[in-house]
PDB file of C-alpha atoms in Angstrom:
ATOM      1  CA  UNK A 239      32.449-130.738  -8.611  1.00 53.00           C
ATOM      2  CA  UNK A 240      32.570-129.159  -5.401  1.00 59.00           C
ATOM      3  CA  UNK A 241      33.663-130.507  -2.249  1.00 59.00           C
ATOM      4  CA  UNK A 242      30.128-129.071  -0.635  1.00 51.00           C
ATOM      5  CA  UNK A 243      28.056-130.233  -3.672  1.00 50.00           C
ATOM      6  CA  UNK A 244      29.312-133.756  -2.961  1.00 47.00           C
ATOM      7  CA  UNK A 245      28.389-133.608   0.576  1.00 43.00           C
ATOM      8  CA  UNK A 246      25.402-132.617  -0.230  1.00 47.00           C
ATOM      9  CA  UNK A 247      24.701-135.493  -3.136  1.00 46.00           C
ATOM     10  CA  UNK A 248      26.217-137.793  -0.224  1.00 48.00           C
ATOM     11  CA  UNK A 249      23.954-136.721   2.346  1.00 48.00           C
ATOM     12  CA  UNK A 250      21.337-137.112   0.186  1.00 49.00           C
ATOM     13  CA  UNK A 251      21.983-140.212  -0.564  1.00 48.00           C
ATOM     14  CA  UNK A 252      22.622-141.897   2.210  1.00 49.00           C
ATOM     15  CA  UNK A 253      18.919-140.445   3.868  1.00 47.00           C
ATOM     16  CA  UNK A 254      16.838-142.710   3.920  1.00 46.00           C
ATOM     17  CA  UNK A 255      13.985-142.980   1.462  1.00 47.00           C
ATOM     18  CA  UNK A 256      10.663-140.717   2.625  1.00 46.00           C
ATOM     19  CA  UNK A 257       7.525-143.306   3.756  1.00 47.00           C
ATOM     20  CA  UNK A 258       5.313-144.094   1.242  1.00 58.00           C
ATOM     21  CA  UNK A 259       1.989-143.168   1.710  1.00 54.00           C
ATOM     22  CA  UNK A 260       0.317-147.108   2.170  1.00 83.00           C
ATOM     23  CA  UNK A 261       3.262-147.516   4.935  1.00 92.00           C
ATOM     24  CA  UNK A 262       0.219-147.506   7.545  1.00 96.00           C
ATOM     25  CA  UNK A 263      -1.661-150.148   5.272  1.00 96.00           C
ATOM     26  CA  UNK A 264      -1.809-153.577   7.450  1.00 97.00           C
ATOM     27  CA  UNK A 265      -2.321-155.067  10.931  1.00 98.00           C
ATOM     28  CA  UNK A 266      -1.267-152.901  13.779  1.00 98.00           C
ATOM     29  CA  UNK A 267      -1.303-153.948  17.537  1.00 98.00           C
ATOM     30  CA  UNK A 268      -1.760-150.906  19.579  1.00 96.00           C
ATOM     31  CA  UNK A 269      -0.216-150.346  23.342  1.00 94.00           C
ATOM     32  CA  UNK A 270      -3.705-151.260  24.913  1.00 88.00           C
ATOM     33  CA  UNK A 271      -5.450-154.232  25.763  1.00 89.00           C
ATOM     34  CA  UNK A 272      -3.682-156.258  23.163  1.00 92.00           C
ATOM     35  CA  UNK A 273      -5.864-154.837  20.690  1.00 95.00           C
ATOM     36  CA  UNK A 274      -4.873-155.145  16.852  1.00 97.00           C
ATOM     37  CA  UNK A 275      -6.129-152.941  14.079  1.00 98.00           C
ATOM     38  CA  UNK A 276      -6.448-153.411  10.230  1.00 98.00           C
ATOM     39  CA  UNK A 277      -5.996-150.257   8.418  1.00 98.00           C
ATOM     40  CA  UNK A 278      -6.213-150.104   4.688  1.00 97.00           C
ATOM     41  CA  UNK A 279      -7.181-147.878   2.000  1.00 96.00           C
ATOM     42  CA  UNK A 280     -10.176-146.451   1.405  1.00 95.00           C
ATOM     43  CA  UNK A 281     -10.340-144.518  -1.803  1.00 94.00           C
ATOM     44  CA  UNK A 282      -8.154-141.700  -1.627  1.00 94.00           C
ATOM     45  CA  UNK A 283      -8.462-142.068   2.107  1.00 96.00           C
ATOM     46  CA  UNK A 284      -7.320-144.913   4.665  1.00 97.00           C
ATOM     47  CA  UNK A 285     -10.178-146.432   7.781  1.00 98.00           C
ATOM     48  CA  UNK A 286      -9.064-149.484  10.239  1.00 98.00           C
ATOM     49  CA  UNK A 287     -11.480-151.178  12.147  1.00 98.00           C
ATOM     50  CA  UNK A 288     -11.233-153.655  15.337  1.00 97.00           C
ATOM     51  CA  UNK A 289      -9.734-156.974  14.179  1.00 97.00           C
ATOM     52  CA  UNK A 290      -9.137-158.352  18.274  1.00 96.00           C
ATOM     53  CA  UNK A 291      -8.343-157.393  21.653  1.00 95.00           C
ATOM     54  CA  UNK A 292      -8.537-158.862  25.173  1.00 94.00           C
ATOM     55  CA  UNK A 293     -11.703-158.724  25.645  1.00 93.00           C
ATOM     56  CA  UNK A 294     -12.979-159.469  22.210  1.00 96.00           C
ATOM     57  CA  UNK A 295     -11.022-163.173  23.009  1.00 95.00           C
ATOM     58  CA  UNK A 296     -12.909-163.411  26.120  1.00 95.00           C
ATOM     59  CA  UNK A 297     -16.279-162.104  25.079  1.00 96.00           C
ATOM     60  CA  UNK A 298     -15.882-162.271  20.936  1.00 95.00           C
ATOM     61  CA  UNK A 299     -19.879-161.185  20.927  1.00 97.00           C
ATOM     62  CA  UNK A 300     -18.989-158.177  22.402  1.00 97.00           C
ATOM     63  CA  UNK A 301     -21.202-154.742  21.515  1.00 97.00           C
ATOM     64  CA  UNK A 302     -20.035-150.777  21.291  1.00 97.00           C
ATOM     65  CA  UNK A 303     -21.940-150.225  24.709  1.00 97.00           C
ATOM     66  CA  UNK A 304     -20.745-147.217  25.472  1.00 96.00           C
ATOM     67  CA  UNK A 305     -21.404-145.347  22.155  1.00 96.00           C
ATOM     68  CA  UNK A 306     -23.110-142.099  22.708  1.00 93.00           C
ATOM     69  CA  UNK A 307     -25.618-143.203  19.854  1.00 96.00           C
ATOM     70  CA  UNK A 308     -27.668-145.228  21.155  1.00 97.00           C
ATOM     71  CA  UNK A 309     -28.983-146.951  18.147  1.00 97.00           C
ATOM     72  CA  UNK A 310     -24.821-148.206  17.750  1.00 96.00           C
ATOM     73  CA  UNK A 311     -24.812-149.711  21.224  1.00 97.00           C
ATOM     74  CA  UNK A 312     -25.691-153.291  19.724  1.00 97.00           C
ATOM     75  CA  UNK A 313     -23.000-153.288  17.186  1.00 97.00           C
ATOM     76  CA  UNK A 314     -20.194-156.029  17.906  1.00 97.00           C
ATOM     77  CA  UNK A 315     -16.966-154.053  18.098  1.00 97.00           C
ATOM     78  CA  UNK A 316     -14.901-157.160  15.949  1.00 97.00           C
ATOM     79  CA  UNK A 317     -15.109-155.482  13.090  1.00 97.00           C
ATOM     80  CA  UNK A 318     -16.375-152.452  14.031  1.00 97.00           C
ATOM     81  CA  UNK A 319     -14.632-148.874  11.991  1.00 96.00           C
ATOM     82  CA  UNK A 320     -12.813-146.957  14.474  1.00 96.00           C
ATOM     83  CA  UNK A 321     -10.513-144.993  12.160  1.00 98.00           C
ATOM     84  CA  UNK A 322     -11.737-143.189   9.193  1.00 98.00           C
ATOM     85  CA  UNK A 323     -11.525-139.492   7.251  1.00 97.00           C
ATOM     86  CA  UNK A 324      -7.908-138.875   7.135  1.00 97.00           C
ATOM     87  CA  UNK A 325      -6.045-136.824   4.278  1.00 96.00           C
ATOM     88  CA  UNK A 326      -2.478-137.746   3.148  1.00 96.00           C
ATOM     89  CA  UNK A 327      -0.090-134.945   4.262  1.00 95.00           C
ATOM     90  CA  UNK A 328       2.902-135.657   2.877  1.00 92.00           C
ATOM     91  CA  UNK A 329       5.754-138.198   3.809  1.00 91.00           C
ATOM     92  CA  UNK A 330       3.319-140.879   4.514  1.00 93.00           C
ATOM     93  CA  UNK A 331       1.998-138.975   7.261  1.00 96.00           C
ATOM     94  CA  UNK A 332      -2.131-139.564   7.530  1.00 97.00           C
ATOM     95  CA  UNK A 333      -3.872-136.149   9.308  1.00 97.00           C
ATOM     96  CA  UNK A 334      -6.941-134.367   9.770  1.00 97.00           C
ATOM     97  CA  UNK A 335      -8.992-138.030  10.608  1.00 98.00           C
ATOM     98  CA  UNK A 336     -10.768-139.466  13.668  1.00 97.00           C
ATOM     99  CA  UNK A 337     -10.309-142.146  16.070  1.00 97.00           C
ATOM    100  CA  UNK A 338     -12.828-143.881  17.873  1.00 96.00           C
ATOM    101  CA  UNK A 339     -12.435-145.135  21.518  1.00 94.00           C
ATOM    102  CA  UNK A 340     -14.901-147.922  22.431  1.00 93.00           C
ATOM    103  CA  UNK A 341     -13.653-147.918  25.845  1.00 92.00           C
ATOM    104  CA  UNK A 342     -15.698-144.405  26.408  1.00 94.00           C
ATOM    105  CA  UNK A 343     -17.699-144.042  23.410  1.00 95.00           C
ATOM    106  CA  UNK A 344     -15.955-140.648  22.084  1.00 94.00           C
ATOM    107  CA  UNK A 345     -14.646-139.823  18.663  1.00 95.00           C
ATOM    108  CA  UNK A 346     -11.047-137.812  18.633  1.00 95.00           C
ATOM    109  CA  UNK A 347      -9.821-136.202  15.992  1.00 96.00           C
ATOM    110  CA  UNK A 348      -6.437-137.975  15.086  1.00 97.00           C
ATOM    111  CA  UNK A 349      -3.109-138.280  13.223  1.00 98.00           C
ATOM    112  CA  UNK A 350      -0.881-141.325  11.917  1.00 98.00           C
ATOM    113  CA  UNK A 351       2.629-140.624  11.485  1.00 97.00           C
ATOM    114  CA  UNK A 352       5.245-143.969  10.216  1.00 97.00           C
ATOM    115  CA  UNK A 353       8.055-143.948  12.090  1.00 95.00           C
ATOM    116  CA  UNK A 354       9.430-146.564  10.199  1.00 92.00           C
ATOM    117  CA  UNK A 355       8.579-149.589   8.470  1.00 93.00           C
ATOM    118  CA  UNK A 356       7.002-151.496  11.730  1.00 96.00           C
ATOM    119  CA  UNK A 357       6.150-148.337  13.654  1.00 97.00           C
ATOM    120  CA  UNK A 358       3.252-145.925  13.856  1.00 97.00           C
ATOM    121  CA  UNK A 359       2.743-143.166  16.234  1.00 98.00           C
ATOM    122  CA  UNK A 360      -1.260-142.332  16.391  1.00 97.00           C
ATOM    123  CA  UNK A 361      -2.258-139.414  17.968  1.00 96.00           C
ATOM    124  CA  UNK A 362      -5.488-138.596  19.449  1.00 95.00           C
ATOM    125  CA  UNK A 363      -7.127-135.215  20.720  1.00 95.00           C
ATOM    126  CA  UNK A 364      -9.885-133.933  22.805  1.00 86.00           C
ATOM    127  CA  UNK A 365      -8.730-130.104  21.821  1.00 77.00           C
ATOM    128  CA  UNK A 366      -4.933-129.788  20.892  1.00 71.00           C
ATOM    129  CA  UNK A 367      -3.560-128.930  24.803  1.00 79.00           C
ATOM    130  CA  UNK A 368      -5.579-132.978  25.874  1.00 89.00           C
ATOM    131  CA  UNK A 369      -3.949-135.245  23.238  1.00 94.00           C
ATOM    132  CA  UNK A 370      -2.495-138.619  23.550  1.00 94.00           C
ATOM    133  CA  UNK A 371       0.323-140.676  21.516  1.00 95.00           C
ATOM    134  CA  UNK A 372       0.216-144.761  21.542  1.00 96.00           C
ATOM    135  CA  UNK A 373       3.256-146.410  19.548  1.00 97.00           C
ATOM    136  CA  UNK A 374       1.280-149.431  17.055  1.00 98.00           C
ATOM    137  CA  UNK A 375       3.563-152.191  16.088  1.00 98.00           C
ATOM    138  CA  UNK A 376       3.185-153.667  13.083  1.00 98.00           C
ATOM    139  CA  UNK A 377       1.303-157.334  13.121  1.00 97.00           C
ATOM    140  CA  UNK A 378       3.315-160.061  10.543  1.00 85.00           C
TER     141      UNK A 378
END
């Protein structure tokens, strides 16, 4: 054998192993308002919806005021989807969904990536140029 071709078997081994695509399955607290997600699988798909937050422990009965339907404004945001449509693109990583923002009523298109075990970075976008990244930590 080679000296490269057992660097290379080396190198590969000692990578660690690629995420597996339910990686982002479980309870996630995001970087605002204390808030913590459930995501889990939804057929081929994966959705999350509002498990808590701040003001869901102040005000539990809470409602998605702010939703530009207004026949959604009474719904109580405990509970309430907020992540939904995404396609598996390899290495774990969850693209092409949508994120909902109760805070301003506004659907973003969005994108899950693992970034480890405990880690997910969500990204969410007006148009590509006006996107944002949180870091969610997983919830034991």
């Amino acid at each position: 054998m080679s000296i490269m071709m057992a660097l290379a078997l080396a190198a590969g081994a000692a990578a660690p192993p690629p995420p597996q695509p339910d990686t982002v399955v479980g309870r996630w607290k995001t970087e605002t308002r204390n808030g913590v997600v459930e995501i889990q699988r939804c057929g081929p798909s994966i959705c999350g919806h509002i498990v808590t937050s701040d003001a869901l422990r102040t005000n539990p009965g809470m409602t998605d005021s702010k939703n530009a339907d207004p026949a959604l404004r009474k719904r109580l945001l405990r509970g309430m989807p907020m992540l939904g449509g995404f396609t598996a693109a390899g290495d774990g990583v969850w693209a092409n969904g949508t994120i909902y923002n109760a805070e301003d009523g506004k659907t973003y298109s969005a994108r899950i990536t693992p970034i480890g075990p405990n880690q997910l970075k969500l990204r969410g976008c007006v148009f590509v140029p006006f996107c944002k990244t949180q870091t969610w930590t997983r919830v034991n």
